mmCIF file of C-alpha atoms in Angstrom:
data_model
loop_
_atom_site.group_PDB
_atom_site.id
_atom_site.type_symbol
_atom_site.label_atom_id
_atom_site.label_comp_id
_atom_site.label_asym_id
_atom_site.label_seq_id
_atom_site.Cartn_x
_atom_site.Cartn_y
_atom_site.Cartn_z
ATOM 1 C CA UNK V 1 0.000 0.000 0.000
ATOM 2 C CA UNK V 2 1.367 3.666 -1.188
ATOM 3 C CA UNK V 3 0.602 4.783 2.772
ATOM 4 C CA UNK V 4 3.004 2.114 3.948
ATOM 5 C CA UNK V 5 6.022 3.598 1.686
ATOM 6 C CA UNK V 6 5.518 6.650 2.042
ATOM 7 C CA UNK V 7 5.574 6.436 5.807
ATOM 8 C CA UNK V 8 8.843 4.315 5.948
ATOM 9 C CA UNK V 9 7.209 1.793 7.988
ATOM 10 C CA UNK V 10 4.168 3.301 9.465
ATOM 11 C CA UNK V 11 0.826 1.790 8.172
ATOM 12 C CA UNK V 12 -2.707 3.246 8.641
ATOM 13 C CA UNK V 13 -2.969 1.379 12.138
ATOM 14 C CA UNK V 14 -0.267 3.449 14.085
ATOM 15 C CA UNK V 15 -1.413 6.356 12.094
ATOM 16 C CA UNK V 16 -5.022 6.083 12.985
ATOM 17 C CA UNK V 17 -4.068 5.173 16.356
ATOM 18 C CA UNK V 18 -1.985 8.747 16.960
ATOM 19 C CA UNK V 19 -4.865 10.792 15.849
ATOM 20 C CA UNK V 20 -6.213 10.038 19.378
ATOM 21 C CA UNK V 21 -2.815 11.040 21.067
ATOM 22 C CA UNK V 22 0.191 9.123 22.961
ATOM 23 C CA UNK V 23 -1.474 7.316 25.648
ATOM 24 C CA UNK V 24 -0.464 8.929 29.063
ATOM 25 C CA UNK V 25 0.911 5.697 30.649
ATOM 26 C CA UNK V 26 4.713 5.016 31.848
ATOM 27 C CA UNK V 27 5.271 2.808 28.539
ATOM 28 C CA UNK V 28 3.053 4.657 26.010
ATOM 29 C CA UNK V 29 4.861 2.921 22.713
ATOM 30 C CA UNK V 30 4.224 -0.545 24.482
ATOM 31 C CA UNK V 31 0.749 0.987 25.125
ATOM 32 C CA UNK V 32 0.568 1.789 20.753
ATOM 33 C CA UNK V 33 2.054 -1.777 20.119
ATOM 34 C CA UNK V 34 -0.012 -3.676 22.247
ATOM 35 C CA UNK V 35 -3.314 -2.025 20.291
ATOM 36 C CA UNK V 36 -1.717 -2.450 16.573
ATOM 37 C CA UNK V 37 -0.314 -5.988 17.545
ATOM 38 C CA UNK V 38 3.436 -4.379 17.074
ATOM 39 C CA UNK V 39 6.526 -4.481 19.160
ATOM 40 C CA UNK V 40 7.540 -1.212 21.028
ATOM 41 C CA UNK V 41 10.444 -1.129 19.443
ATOM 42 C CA UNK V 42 8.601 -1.246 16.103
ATOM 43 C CA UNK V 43 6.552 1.909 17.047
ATOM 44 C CA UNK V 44 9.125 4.034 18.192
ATOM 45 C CA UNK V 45 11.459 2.928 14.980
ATOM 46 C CA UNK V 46 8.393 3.697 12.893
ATOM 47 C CA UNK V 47 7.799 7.049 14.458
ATOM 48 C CA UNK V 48 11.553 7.807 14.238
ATOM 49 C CA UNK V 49 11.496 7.395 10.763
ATOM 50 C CA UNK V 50 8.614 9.568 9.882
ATOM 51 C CA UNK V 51 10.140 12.841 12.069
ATOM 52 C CA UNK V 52 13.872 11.968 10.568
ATOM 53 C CA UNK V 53 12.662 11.464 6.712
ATOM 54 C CA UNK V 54 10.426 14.654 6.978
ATOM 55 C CA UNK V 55 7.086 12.797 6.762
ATOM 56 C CA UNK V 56 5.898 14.202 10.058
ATOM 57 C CA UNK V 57 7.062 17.869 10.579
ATOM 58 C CA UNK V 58 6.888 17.381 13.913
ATOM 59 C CA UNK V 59 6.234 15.037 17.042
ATOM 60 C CA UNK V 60 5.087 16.832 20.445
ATOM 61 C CA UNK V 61 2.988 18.480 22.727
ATOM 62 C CA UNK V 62 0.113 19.829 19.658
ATOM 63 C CA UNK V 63 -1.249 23.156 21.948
ATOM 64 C CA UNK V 64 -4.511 24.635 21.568
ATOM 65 C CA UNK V 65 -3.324 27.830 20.713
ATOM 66 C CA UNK V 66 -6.902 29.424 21.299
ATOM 67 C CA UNK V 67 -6.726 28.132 24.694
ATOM 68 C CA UNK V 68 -3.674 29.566 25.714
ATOM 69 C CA UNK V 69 -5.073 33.197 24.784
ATOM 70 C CA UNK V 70 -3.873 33.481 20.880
ATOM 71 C CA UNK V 71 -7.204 34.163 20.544
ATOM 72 C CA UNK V 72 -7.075 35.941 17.283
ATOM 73 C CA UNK V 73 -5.483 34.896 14.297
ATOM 74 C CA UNK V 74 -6.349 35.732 10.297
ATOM 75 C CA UNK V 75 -5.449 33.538 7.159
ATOM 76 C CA UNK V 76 -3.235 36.762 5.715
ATOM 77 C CA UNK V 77 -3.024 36.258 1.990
ATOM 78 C CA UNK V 78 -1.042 37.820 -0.831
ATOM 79 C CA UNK V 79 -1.021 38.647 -4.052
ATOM 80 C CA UNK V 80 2.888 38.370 -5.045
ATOM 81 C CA UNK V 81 4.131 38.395 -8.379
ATOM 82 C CA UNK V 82 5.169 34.738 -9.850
ATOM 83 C CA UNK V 83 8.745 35.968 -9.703
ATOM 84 C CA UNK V 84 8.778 37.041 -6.292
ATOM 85 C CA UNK V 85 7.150 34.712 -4.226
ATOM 86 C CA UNK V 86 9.197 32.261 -3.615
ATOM 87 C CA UNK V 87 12.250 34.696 -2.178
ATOM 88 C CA UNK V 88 8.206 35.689 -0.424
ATOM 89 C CA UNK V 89 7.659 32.645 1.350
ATOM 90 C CA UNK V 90 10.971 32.138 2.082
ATOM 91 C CA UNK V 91 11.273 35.457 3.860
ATOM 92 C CA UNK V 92 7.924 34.941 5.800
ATOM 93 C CA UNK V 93 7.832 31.601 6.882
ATOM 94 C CA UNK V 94 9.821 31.102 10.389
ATOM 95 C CA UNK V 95 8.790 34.739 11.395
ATOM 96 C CA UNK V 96 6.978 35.255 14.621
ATOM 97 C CA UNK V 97 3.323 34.339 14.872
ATOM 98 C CA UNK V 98 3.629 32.902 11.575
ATOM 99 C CA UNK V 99 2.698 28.806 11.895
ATOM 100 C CA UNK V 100 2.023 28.176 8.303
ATOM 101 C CA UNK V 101 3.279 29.992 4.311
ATOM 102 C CA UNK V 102 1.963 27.774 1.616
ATOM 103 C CA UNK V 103 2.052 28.949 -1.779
ATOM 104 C CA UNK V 104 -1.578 27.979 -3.636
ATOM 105 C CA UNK V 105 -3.136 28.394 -7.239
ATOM 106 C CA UNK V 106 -4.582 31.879 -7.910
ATOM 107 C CA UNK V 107 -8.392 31.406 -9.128
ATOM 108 C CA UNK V 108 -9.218 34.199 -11.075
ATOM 109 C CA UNK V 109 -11.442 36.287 -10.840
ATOM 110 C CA UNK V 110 -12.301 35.346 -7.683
ATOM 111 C CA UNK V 111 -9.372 34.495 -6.227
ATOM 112 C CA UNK V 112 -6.125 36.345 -7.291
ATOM 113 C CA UNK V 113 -4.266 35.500 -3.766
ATOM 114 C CA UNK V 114 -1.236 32.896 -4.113
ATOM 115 C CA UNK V 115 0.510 33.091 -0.893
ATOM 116 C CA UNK V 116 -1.180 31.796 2.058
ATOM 117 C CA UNK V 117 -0.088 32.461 5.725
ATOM 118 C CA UNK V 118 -1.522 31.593 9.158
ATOM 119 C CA UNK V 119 -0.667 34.885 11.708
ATOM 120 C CA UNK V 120 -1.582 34.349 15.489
ATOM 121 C CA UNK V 121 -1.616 37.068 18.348
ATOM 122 C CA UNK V 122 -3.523 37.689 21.669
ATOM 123 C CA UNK V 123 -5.873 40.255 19.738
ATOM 124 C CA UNK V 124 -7.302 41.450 16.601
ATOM 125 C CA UNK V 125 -5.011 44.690 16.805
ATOM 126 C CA UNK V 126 -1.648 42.413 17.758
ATOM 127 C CA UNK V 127 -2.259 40.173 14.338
ATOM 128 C CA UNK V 128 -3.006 43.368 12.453
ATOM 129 C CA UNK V 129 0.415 45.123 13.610
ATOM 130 C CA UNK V 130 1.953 41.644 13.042
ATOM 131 C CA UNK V 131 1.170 41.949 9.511
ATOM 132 C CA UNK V 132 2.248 45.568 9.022
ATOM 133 C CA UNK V 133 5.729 44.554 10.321
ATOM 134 C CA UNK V 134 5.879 41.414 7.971
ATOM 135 C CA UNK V 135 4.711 43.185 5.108
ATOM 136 C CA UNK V 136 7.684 46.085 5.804
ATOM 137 C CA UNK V 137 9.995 43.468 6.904
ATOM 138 C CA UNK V 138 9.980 41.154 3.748
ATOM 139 C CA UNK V 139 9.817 43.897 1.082
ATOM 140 C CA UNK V 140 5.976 43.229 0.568
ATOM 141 C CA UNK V 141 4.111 46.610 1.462
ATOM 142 C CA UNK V 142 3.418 47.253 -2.286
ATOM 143 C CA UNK V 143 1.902 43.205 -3.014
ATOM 144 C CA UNK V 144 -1.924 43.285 -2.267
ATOM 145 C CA UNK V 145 -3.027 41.214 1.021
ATOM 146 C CA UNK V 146 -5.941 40.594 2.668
ATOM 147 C CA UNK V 147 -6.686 39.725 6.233
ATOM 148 C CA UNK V 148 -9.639 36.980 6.513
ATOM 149 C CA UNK V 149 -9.732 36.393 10.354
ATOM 150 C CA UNK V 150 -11.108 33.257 12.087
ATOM 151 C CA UNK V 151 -14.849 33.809 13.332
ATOM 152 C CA UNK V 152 -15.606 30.401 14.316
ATOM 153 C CA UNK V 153 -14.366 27.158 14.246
ATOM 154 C CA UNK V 154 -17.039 24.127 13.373
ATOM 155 C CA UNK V 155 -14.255 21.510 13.190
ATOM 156 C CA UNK V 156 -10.812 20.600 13.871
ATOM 157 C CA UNK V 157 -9.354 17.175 14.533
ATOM 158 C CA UNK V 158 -6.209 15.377 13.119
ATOM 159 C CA UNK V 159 -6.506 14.319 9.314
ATOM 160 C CA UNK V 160 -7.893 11.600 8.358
ATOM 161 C CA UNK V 161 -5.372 9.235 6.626
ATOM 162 C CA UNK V 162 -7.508 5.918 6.837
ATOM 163 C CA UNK V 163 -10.065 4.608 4.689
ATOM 164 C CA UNK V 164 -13.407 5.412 5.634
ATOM 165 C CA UNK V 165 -16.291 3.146 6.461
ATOM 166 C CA UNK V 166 -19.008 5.276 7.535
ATOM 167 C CA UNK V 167 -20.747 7.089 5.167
ATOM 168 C CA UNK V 168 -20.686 11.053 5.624
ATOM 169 C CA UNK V 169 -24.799 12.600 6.088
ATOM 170 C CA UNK P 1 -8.064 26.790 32.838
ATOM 171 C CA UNK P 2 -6.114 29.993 32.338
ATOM 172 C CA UNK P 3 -2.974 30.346 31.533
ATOM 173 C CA UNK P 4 -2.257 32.658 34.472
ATOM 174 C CA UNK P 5 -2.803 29.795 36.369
ATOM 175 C CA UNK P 6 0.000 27.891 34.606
ATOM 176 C CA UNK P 7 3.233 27.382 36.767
ATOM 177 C CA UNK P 8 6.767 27.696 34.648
ATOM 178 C CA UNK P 9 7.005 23.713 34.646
ATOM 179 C CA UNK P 10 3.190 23.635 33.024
ATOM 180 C CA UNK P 11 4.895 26.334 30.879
ATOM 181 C CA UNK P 12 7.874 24.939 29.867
ATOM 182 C CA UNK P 13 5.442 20.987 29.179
ATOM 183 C CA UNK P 14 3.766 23.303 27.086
ATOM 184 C CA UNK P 15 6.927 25.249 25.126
ATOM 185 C CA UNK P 16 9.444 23.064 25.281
ATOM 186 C CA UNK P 17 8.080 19.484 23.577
ATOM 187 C CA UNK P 18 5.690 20.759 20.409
ATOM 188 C CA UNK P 19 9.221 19.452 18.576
ATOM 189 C CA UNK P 20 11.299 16.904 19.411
ATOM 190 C CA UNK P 21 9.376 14.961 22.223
ATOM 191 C CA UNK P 22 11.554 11.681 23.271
ATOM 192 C CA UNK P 23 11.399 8.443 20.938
ATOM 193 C CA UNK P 24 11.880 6.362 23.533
ATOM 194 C CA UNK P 25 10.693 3.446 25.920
ATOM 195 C CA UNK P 26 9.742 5.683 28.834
ATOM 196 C CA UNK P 27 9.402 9.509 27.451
ATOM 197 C CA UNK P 28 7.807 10.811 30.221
ATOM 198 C CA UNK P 29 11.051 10.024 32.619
ATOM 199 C CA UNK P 30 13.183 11.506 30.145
ATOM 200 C CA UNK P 31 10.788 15.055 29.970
ATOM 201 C CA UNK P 32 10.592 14.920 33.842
ATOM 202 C CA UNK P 33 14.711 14.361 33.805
ATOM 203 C CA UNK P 34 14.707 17.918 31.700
ATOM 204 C CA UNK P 35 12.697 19.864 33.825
ATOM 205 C CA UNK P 36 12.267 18.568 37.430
ATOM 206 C CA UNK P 37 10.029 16.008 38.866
ATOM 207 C CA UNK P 38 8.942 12.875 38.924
ATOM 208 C CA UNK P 39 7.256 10.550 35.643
ATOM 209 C CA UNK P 40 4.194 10.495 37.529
ATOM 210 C CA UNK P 41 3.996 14.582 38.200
ATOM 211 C CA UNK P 42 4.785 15.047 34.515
ATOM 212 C CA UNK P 43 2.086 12.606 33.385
ATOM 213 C CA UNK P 44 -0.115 13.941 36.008
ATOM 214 C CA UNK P 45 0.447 17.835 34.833
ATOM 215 C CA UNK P 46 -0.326 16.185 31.164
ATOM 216 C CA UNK P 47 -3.480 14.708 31.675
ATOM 217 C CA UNK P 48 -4.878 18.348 33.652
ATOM 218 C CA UNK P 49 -3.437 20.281 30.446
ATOM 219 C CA UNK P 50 -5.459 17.864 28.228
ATOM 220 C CA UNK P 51 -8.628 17.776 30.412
ATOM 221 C CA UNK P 52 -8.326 21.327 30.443
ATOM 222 C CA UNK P 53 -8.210 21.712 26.441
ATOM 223 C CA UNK P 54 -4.846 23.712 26.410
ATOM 224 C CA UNK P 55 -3.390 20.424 24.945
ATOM 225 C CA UNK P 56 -5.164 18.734 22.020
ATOM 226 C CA UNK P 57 -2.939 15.935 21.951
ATOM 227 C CA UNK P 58 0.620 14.545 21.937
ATOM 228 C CA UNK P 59 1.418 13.286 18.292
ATOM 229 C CA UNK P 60 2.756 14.201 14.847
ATOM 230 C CA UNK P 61 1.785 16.951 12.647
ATOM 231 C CA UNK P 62 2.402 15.786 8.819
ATOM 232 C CA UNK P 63 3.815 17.284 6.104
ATOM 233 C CA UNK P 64 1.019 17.764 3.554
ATOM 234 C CA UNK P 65 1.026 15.291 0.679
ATOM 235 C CA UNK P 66 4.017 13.021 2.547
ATOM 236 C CA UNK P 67 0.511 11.287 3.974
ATOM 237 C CA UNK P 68 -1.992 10.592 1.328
ATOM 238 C CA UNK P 69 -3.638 13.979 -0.399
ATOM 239 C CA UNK P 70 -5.161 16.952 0.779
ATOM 240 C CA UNK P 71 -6.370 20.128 -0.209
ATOM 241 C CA UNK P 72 -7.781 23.765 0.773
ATOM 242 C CA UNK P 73 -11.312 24.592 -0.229
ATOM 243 C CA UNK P 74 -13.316 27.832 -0.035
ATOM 244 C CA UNK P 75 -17.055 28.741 -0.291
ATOM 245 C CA UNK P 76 -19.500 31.699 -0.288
ATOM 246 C CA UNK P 77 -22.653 30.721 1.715
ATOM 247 C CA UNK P 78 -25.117 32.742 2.359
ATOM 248 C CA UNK P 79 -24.578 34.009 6.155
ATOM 249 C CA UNK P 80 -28.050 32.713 7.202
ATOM 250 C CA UNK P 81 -27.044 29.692 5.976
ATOM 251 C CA UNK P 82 -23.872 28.807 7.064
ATOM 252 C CA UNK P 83 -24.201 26.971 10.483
ATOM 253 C CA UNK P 84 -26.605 24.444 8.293
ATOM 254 C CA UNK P 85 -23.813 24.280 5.077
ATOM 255 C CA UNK P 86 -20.709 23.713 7.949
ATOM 256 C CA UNK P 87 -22.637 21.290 9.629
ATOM 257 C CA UNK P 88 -23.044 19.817 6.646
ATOM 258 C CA UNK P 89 -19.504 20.050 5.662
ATOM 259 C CA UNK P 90 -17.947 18.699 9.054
ATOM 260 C CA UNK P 91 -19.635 15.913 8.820
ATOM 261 C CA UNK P 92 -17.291 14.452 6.090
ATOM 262 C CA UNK P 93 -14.632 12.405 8.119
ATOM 263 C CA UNK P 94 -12.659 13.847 5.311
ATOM 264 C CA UNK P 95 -12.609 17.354 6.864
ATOM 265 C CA UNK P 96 -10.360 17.528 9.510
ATOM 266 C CA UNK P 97 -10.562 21.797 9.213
ATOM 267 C CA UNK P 98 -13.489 23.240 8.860
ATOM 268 C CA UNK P 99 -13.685 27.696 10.055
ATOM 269 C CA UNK P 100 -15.594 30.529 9.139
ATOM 270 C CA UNK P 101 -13.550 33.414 8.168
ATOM 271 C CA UNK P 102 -14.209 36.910 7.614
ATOM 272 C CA UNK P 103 -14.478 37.593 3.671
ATOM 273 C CA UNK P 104 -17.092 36.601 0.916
ATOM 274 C CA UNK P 105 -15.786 33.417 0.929
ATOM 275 C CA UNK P 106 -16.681 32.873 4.365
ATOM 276 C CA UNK P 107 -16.327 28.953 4.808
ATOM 277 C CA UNK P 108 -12.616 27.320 4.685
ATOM 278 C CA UNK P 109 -11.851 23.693 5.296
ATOM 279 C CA UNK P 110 -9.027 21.226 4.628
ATOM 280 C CA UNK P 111 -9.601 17.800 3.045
ATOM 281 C CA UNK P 112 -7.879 14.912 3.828
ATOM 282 C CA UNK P 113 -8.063 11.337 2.387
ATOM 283 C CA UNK P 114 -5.596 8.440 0.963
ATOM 284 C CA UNK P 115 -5.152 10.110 -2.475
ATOM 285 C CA UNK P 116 -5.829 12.899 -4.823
ATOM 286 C CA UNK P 117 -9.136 11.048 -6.409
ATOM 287 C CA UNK P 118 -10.821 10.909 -2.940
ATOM 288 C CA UNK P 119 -10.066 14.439 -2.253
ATOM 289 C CA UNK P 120 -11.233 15.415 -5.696
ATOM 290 C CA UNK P 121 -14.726 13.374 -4.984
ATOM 291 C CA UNK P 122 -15.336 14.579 -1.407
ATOM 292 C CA UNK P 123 -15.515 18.142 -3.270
ATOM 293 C CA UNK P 124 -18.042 16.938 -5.515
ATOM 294 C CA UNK P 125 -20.275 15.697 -3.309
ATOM 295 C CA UNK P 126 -20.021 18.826 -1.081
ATOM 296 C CA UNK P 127 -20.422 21.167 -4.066
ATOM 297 C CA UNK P 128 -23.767 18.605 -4.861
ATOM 298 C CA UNK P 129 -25.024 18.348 -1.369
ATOM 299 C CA UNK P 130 -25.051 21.932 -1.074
ATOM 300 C CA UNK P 131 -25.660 23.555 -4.832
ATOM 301 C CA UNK P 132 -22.600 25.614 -4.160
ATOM 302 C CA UNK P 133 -19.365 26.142 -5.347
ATOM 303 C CA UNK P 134 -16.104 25.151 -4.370
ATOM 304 C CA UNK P 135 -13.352 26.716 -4.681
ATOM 305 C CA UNK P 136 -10.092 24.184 -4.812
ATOM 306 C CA UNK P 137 -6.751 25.713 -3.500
ATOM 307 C CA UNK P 138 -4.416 22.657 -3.194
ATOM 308 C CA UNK P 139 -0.853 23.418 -1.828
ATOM 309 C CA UNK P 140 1.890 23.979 -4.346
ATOM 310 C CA UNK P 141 4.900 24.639 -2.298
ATOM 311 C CA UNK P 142 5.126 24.866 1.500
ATOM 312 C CA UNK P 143 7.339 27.300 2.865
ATOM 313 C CA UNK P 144 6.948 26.897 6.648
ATOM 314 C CA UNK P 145 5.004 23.770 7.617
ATOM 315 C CA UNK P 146 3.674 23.357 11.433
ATOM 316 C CA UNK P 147 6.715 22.912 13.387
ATOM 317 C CA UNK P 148 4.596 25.268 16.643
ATOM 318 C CA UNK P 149 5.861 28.636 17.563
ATOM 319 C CA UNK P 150 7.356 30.065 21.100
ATOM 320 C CA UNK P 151 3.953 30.909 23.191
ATOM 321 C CA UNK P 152 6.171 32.975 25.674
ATOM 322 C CA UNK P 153 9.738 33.660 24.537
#
C-alpha cells in the first residue's frame, strides 16, 4: 500500500491510532504496540522514521493555541508576483506568529491571492500590527493582502489518513 | 483553565516538547529528567493540560502530501445559511478543518483522504449536497510547515 512507503514503515494502524494522542501511561509505545499488535520497538522505529525522513514535521505536545489566549489569528493572503514569491515565502515563513506559508493556485477572478499564511496574536489589533511589520519586513508593502480572520471554528481534529467506512450525512 | 494559572514547569510541558518529544521506551522520565520532577507529576500535569483543552494531543503533525492527499477549499454561503452548510460540511470524516472566516468566501476547510481522487470526490459531493461552489486551492509549495511557535519567549 502507497501509505506504507511513504511512511517508511508506518501503516494506517499506528497512524489512525496517533490521531487520538500518545497514551499517558509510563510505557506509552508498548501501550501503541499492544493495540496495533506491534513491538515497542517497532513503534518508536516507525515514528523515528517519519520525524527523521520529513514525513511528520513534527512530534510533540500539539497546543490549543486558542486556549492559551492566541485568541485571534487571520489567514493573511497575498497577491505576489510569480517571480517574487518564492524569495516571499521564504522570507515569511519562520517569522513570529507565523505557523504556516503555503504557496496555492490563484483562481481568477475570484481568487487572485497565491501566498497563504496563518498569523496568530492575543488580539485582533496584535495580528493586524503583526502583519504591518511582515509586510515592511519582507519587502511586501506594495503586493496586495488581505486579512480573513477566524470567526468560528465548526471543526478541527487530526486528518484523516484511513479509509473510511461510515458514510458522511 | 487559564494560563495565568500555569506554573513555569506547566509552561515549559507546554513550550518546550511541540518538537522533538523523546522516541523512547519511557518519554515521560526523560521530559521529567529535563525539567524537574517525577514521571508520575509530569504525566499527572499532562493529563490536567489535556482535560483542560490547552493540549489537544501529543502526536505528529504531517507534512502535507508526505501522507496521502489533501487540499484547501473555499465557499461563499449565504450568512443565514452557514451553520446548516458547515454542519453539513464537518460531517465528512474527510474534513479535519473546517472555520468561518471573515471575507465573501466565508467557509474554509481542509480535506484529507488516501489520495488525490478521494479528495477530488469529497468536493463533488459537497459542491452537490449543497448547490454551491467550491473553490479548490491545493498546496503547491510549502514554505513553513507546522513545526509550533514560542507561546512565551
Amino acid at each position: 500500500m502507497a501509505l506504507k512507503d511513504k511512511t517508511t514503515g508506518a501503516d494506517e494502524g499506528l497512524l489512525r491510532r496517533l490521531r487520538d494522542g500518545l497514551p499517558l501511561v509510563a510505557r506509552p509505545f508498548q501501550a501503541i504496540g499492544e493495540a496495533i499488535g506491534r513491538s515497542e520497538a517497532d513503534v518508536i522505529a516507525a515514528l523515528r522514521g517519519m520525524v527523521d525522513s520529513g514525513v511528520a514535521s513534527r512530534f510533540g505536545v500539539i497546543v490549543d493555541h486558542a486556549a492559551l489566549g492566541f485568541t485571534a489569528n487571520a489567514m493573511v493572503v497575498w497577491d505576489v508576483p510569480d517571480n517574487r514569491v518564492d524569495a516571499a515565502g521564504a522570507a515569511l515563513g519562520g517569522r513570529r506568529g507565523v505557523s504556516l506559508c503555503y504557496r496555492r493556485p490563484r483562481r481568477p477572478p475570484v481568487w487572485p491571492y497565491n501566498l497563504f499564511t496563518m498569523i496568530h496574536g492575543r488580539d485582533r489589533d496584535e495580528v493586524s500590527a503583526l502583519v504591518e511589520e511582515l509586510a515592511e519586513a519582507c519587502g511586501l508593502s506594495d503586493v496586495p493582502r488581505e486579512l480573513l480572520f477566524t470567526v468560528r471554528r465548526f471543526k478541527q481534529t487530526a486528518p484523516c489518513y484511513g479509509r473510511r467506512d461510515r458514510r458522511a450525512a | 483553565m487559564d494560563a495565568p494559572d500555569l506554573d513555569t514547569t506547566d509552561r515549559r510541558l507546554l513550550d518546550e516538547f511541540q518538537r522533538g518529544f523523546p522516541l523512547v521506551p519511557q518519554p515521560f522520565s526523560v521530559v521529567a529528567e529535563r525539567l524537574g520532577g517525577t514521571p508520575s507529576d509530569i504525566l499527572a500535569r499532562l493529563k490536567r493540560l489535556i482535560a483542560g483543552g490547552l493540549i489537544a494531543r501529543i502526536g505528529a503533525t504531517f507534512r502535507p502530501h508526505s501522507v496521502g492527499a489533501s487540499t484547501l477549499a473555499a465557499m461563499a454561503v449565504p450568512p443565514d445559511d452557514l451553520p446548516r452548510v458547515a454542519e453539513l460540511v464537518g460531517a465528512f470524516d474527510e474534513v479535519n478543518h473546517n472555520y468561518e472566516r471573515e471575507h465573501r468566501l466565508n467557509l474554509w476547510f481542509v480535506v484529507t483522504a488516501p489520495d488525490a481522487e478521494r479528495v477530488r470526490a469529497v468536493l463533488a459531493e459537497i459542491e452537490a449536497a449543497t448547490g454551491l461552489p467550491v473553490l479548490d486551492l491545493p498546496l503547491e509549495r510549502g514554505y513553513h510547515l507546522d513545526l509550533g511557535f514560542p507561546l512565551w519567549r
